[in-house]
XYZ file of C-alpha atoms in Angstrom:
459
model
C 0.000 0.000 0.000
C 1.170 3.432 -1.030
C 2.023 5.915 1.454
C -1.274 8.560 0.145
C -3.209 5.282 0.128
C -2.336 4.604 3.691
C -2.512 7.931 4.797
C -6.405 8.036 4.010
C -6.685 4.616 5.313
C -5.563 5.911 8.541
C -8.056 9.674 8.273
C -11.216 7.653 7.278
C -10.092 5.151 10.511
C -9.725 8.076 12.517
C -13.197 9.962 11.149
C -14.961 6.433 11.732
C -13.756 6.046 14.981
C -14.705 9.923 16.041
C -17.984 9.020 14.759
C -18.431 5.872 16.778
C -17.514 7.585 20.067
C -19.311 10.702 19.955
C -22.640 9.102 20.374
C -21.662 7.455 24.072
C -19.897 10.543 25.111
C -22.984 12.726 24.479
C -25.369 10.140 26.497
C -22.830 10.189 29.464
C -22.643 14.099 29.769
C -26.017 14.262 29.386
C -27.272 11.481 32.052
C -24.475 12.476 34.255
C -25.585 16.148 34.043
C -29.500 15.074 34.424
C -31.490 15.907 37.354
C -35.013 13.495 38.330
C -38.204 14.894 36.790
C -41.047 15.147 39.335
C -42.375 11.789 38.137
C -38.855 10.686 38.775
C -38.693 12.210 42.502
C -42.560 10.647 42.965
C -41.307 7.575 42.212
C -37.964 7.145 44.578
C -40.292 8.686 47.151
C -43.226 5.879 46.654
C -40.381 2.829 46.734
C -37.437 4.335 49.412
C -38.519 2.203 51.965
C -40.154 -0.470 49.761
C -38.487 -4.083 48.836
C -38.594 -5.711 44.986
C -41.263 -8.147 45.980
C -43.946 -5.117 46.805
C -42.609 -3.137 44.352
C -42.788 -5.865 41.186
C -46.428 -6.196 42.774
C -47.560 -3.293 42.660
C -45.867 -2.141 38.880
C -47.907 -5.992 37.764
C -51.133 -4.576 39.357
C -50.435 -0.754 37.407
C -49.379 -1.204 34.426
C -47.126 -4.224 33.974
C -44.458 -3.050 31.212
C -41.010 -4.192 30.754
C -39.822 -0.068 31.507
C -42.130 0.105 34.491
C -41.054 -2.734 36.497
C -37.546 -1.352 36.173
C -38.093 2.324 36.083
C -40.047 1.522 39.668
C -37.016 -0.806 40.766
C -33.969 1.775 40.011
C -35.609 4.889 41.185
C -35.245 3.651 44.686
C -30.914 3.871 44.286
C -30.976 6.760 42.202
C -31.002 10.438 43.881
C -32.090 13.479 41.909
C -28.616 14.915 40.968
C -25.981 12.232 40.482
C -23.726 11.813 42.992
C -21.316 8.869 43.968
C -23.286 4.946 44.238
C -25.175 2.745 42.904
C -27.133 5.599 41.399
C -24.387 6.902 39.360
C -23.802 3.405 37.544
C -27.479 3.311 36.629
C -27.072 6.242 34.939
C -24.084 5.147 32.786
C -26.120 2.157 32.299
C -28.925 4.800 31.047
C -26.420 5.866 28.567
C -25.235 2.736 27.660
C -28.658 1.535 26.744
C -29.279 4.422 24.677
C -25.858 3.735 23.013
C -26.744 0.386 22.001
C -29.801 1.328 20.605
C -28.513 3.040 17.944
C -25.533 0.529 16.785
C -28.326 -2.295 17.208
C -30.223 0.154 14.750
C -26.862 0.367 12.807
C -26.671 -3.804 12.636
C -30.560 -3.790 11.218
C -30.079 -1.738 8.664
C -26.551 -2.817 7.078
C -27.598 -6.465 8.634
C -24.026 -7.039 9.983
C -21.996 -4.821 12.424
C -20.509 -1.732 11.554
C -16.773 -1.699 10.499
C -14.816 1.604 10.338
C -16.061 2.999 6.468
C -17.631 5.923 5.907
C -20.676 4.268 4.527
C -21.108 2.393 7.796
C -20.285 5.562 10.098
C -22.484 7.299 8.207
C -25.803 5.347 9.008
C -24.556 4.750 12.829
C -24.343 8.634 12.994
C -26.997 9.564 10.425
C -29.315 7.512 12.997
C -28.077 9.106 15.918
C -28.133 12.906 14.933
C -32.035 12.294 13.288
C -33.341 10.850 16.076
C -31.932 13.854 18.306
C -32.731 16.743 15.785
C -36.288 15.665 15.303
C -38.775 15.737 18.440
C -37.982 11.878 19.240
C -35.139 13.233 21.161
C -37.527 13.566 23.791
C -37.622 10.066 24.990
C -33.713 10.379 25.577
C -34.314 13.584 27.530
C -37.264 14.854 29.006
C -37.836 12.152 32.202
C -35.630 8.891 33.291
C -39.212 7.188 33.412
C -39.142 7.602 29.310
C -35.440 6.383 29.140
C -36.743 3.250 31.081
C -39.822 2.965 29.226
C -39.349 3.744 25.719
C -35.906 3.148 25.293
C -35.840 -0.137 27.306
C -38.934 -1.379 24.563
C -37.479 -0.106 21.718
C -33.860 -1.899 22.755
C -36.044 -5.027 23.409
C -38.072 -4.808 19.707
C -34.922 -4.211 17.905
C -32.799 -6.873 19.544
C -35.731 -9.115 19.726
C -36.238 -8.527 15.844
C -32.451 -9.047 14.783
C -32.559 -13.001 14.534
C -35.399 -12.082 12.109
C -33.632 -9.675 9.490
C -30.266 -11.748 9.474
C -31.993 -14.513 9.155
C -30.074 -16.812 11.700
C -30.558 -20.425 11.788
C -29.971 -22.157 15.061
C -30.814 -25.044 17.451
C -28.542 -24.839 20.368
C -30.668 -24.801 23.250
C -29.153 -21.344 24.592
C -29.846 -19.565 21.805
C -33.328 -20.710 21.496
C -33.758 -19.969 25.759
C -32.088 -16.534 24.872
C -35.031 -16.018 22.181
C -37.338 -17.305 24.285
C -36.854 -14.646 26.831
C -36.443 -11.796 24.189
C -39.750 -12.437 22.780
C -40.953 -12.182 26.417
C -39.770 -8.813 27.175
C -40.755 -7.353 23.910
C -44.149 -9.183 24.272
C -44.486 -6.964 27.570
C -42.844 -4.013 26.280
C -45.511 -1.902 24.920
C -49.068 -1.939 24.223
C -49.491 -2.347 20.367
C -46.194 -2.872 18.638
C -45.771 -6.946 20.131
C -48.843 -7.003 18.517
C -48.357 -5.538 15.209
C -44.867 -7.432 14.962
C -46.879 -10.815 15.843
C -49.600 -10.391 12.646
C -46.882 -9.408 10.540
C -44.365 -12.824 11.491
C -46.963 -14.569 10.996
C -48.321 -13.713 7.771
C -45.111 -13.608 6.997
C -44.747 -16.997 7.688
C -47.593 -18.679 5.773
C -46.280 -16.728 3.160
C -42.870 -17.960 2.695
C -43.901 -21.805 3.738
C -46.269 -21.581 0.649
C -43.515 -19.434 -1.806
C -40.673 -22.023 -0.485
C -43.072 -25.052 -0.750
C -41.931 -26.638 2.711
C -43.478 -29.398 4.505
C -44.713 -28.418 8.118
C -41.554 -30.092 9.298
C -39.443 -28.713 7.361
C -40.436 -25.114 8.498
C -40.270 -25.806 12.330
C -36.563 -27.501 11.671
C -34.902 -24.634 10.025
C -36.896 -21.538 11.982
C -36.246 -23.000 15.604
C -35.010 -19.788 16.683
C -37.865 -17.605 14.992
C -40.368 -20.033 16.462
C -38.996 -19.586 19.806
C -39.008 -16.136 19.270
C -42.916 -16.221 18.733
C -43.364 -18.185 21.531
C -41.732 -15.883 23.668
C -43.903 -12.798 22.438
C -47.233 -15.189 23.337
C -46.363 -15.578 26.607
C -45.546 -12.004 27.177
C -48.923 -10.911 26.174
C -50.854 -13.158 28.081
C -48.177 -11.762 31.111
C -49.244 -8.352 30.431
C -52.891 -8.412 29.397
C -54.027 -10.748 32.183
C -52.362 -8.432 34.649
C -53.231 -4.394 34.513
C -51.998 -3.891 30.723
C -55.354 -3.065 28.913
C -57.363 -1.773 32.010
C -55.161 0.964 33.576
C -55.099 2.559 29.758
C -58.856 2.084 28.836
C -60.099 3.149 32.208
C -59.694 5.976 34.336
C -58.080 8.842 33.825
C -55.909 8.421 30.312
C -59.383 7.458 28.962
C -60.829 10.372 29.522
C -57.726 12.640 28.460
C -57.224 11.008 25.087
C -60.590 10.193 24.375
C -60.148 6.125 24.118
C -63.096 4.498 22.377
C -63.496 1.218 23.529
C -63.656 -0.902 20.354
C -66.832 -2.953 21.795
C -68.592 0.176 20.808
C -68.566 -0.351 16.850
C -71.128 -2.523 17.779
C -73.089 -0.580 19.374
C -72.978 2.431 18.075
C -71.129 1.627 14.442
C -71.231 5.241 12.558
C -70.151 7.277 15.363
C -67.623 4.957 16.528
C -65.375 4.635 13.016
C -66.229 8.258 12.268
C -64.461 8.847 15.757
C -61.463 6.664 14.840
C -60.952 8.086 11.392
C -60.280 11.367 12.856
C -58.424 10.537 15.431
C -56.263 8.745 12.567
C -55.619 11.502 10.768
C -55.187 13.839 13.839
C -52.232 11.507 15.063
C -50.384 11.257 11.961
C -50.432 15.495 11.455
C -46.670 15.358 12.490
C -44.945 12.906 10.259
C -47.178 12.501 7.319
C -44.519 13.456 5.214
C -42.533 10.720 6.484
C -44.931 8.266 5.841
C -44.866 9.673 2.157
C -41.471 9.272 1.478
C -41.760 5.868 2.876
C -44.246 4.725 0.211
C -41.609 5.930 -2.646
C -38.770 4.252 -1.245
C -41.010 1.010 -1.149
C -42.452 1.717 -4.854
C -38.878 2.521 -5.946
C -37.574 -1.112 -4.406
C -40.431 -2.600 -6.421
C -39.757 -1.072 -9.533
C -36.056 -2.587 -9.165
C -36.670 -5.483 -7.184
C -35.859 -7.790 -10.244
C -32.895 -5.783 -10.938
C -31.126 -5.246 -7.446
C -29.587 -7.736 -5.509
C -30.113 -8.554 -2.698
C -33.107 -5.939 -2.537
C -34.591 -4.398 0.335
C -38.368 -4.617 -0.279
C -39.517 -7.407 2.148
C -37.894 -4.985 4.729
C -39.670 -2.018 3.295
C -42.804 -4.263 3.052
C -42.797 -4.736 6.568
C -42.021 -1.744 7.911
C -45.021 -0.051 5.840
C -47.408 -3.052 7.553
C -46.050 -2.026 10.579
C -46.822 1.775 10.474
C -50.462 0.897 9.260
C -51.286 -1.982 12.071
C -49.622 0.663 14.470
C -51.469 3.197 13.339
C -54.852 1.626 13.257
C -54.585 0.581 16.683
C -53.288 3.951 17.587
C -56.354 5.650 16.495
C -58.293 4.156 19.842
C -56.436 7.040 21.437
C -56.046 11.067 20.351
C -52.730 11.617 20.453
C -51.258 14.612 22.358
C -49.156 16.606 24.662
C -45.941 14.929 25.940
C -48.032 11.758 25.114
C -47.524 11.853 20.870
C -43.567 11.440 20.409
C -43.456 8.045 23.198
C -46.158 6.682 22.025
C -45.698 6.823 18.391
C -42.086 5.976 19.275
C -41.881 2.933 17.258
C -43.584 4.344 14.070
C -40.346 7.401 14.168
C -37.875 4.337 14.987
C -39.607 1.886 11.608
C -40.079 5.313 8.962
C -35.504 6.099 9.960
C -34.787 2.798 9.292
C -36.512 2.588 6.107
C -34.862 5.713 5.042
C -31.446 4.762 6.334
C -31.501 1.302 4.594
C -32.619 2.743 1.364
C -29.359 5.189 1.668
C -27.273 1.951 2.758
C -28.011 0.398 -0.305
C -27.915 3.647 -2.714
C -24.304 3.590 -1.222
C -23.323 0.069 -1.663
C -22.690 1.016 -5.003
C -19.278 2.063 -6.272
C -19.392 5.034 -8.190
C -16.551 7.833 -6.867
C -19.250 10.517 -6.368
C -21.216 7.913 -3.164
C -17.707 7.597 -2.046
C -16.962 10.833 -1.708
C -20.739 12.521 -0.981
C -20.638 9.546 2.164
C -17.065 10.825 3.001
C -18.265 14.500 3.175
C -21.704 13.494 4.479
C -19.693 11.630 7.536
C -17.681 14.170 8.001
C -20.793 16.755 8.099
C -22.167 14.882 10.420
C -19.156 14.427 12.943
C -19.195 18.218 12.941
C -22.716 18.617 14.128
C -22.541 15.297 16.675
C -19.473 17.661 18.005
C -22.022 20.612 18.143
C -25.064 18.871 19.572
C -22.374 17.858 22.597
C -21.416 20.940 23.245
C -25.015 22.743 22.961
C -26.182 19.921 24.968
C -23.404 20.135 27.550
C -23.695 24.185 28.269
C -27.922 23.970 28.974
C -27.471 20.775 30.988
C -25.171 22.441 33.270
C -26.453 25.101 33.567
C -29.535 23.919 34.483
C -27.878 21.309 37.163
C -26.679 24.476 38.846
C -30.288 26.338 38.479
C -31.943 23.504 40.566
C -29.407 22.340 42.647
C -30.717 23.984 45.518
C -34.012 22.891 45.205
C -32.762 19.209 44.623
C -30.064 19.225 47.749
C -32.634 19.707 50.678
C -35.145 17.638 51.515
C -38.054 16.217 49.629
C -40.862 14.312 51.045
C -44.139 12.923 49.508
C -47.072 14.805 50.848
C -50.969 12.310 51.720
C -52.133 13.768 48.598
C -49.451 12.011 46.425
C -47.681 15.271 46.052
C -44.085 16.109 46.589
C -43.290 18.907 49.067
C -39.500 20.412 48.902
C -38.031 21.879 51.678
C -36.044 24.318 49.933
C -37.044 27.889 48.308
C -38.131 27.208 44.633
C -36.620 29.172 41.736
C -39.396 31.569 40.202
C -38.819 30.224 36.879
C -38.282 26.163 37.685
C -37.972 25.066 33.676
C -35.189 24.562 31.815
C -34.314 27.109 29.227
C -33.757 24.693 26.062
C -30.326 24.818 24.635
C -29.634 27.803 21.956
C -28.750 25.668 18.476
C -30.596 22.320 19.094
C -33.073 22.916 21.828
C -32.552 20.213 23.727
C -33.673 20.320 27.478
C -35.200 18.208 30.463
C -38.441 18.611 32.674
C -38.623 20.058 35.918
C -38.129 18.544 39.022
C -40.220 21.006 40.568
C -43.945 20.114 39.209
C -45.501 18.064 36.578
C -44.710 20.813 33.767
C -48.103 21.014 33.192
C -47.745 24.373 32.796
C -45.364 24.487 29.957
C -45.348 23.451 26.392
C -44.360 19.396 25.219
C -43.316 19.598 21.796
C -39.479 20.275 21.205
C -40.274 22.509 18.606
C -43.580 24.201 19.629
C -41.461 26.558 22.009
């Protein structure tokens, strides 16, 4: 190798590698520099004194979700501003989960693990910097309860759904226990998309045991893995729905606030009740219709070349689009809004970037000199605004640990009424002033921000 050759070896190594670590560092500052939400506080207050039996109990008797039982279990070690203990490790681990998220994002879409190219950087960073430019950055940032929920289930779908997209073959009983146990804790990690992942595998199914003309048999033999996988998500349901799962959201309180229509009721009362959902479809997709659009071309433009391009991407695209539609049906029991949209519709963001990523992954497979250099400069681009987003990120985050650091280092107690009380004197303006370039920010500690606006980019 010639010394020019091996002198951009070693920058695109170096760029690669930049590009690799930026994401961790930025989820460490920022979960080192977080302080507890109100929920948060509520919560460590509730379990202080509490052991994991009681706790597990009640979380199974709430709302029995793979991010509840452990957003209930860790709030008890965790104090509002980090400070040395078990706490702080939870909050790496916060970062680390959030890290892993997007290279297990990375895997799906290039279906193997990244190696140190620009094309591959490019995607791991490309996923990163959307997901924290668009309002999805605030299930990373707002509350540690939407870390532990949202995160947690989306790190459970996407590892859970892995096995499926590189197709891996296995019977070693490990493997098929290790399925087994991921299809559990994605079956019970959110309400709809276990569901919408289950009518999907096994359509799937049926459809490539006809297309591949195998023998019952046959099938179970070479999809152990896949099977146990299923399995797994079956049991998980039944875990969730036959404990609190579908009453604590179609009853009470969150019925009444997003308007939840009880399916039974198209019966009943058929007109009203699909003129209802209809609108509340189209009310919950007013933020990402676009997205939605552009995913329909990238799946008619994998069609139109599916004969041509190999391998080709539009099973993948396929399913994703069933996926947004089975989501979104479902969805429309519920009007979306508030600080409720972006978490809930969490998985439809997650599905529409990895559609759009994998179309670029395979637009840059290709090896004409101008996709070598546009994903050098693109990588590059990108390193420069992960860089920026740190720094932004860094200057409001401490400055806001300071702000309520007072507030957070006295005493806090949990009043009869289910309200906190503190102890010290409350700043007159208790919200976090979102960073200047990227608004980025965190709610209050003080009160259930009820007060002030959700949306990252309605303020």
């Amino acid at each position: 190798m010639s010394a020019k050759k091996w002198s951009k070896r070693r920058t695109m190594q170096a760029i690669c590698i930049a590009c690799y670590i930026i994401v961790p560092i930025f989820f460490c500052i920022f979960y080192f520099l977080m302080t507890m939400s109100y929920e948060d506080i509520l919560h460590h207050s509730w379990h202080a004194g509490g052991n994991t039996g009681t706790i597990l109990a009640y979380v199974y008797n709430y709302l029995p979700r793979l991010g509840e039982f452990y957003q209930n279990l860790t709030m008890r070690f965790m104090d509002a501003q980090a400070s040395l203990g078990f706490g702080l490790i939870l909050r790496f681990f916060d970062a680390a989960m959030c890290t892993a998220l997007i290279y297990l994002l990375t895997v799906f879409v290039l279906k193997r693990r990244p190696r140190l190219s620009y094309k591959d950087a490019l995607v791991y960073l490309g996923l990163f910097v959307l997901l924290m430019l668009f309002e999805t950055s605030e299930v990373f940032m707002y509350r540690f309860s939407y870390v532990h929920n949202y995160i947690l289930a989306m790190l459970a779908m996407v590892g859970f759904l892995l096995p499926y997209r590189l197709n891996l073959q296995t019977a070693k009983p490990l493997a098929l226990v290790g399925m087994l146990l991921l299809g559990f804790l994605f079956g019970i990690s959110t309400e709809i998309a276990p569901i919408a992942v289950l009518i999907i595998l096994v359509t799937s199914a049926i459809i490539h045991k006809i297309t591949q003309k195998l023998t019952v048999k046959q099938f179970l033999q070479q999809y152990r893995l896949q099977l146990a996988g299923f399995i797994g998500i079956l049991l998980g349901l039944i875990f969730f729905y036959v404990g609190a799962g579908l009453d604590s959201r179609a009853n009470g309180g969150y019925s009444i606030i997003y308007e939840y229509i009880h399916i039974s009721e198209i019966f009943s009362a058929p007109l009203r009740t699909i003129s209802a959902l209809i609108d509340h479809f189209w009310y919950n997709i007013r933020y990402f219709a676009f997205a939605l659009v552009l995913l329909l071309f990238i799946t008619f433009s994998a069609f139109i070349r599916h004969k041509q391009s190999k391998p080709n991407q539009l099973p993948l695209y396929l399913h994703i689009l069933a996926f947004c539609i089975l989501f979104l049906g479902a969805s429309s029991l519920i009007k979306l809004h508030d600080d409720m949209y972006v978490r809930f519709l969490f998985p439809i963001y997650v599905a529409v970037f990895v559609g759009i990523f994998t179309f670029l992954s395979e637009q840059l497979s290709r090896t004409d000199v101008d996709l070598q250099t546009f994903a050098k400069v693109s990588c590059t681009v990108l390193l420069g605004v992960g860089v920026l987003m740190t720094v932004d990120m860094t200057y409001a985050m401490v400055r806001y640990h300071s702000k309520v650091a007072p507030v957070t280092n006295n005493e806090i107690t949990s009043q009869n009424d289910g309200n906190l009380h503190f102890a010290g004197e409350l700043p007159d303006n208790p919200y976090m002033v979102s960073s200047p370039i990227f608004h980025f920010r965190q709610l209050t500690p003080v009160n259930w921000d009820n007060d002030n606006i959700y949306m990252k980019y309605d303020n």
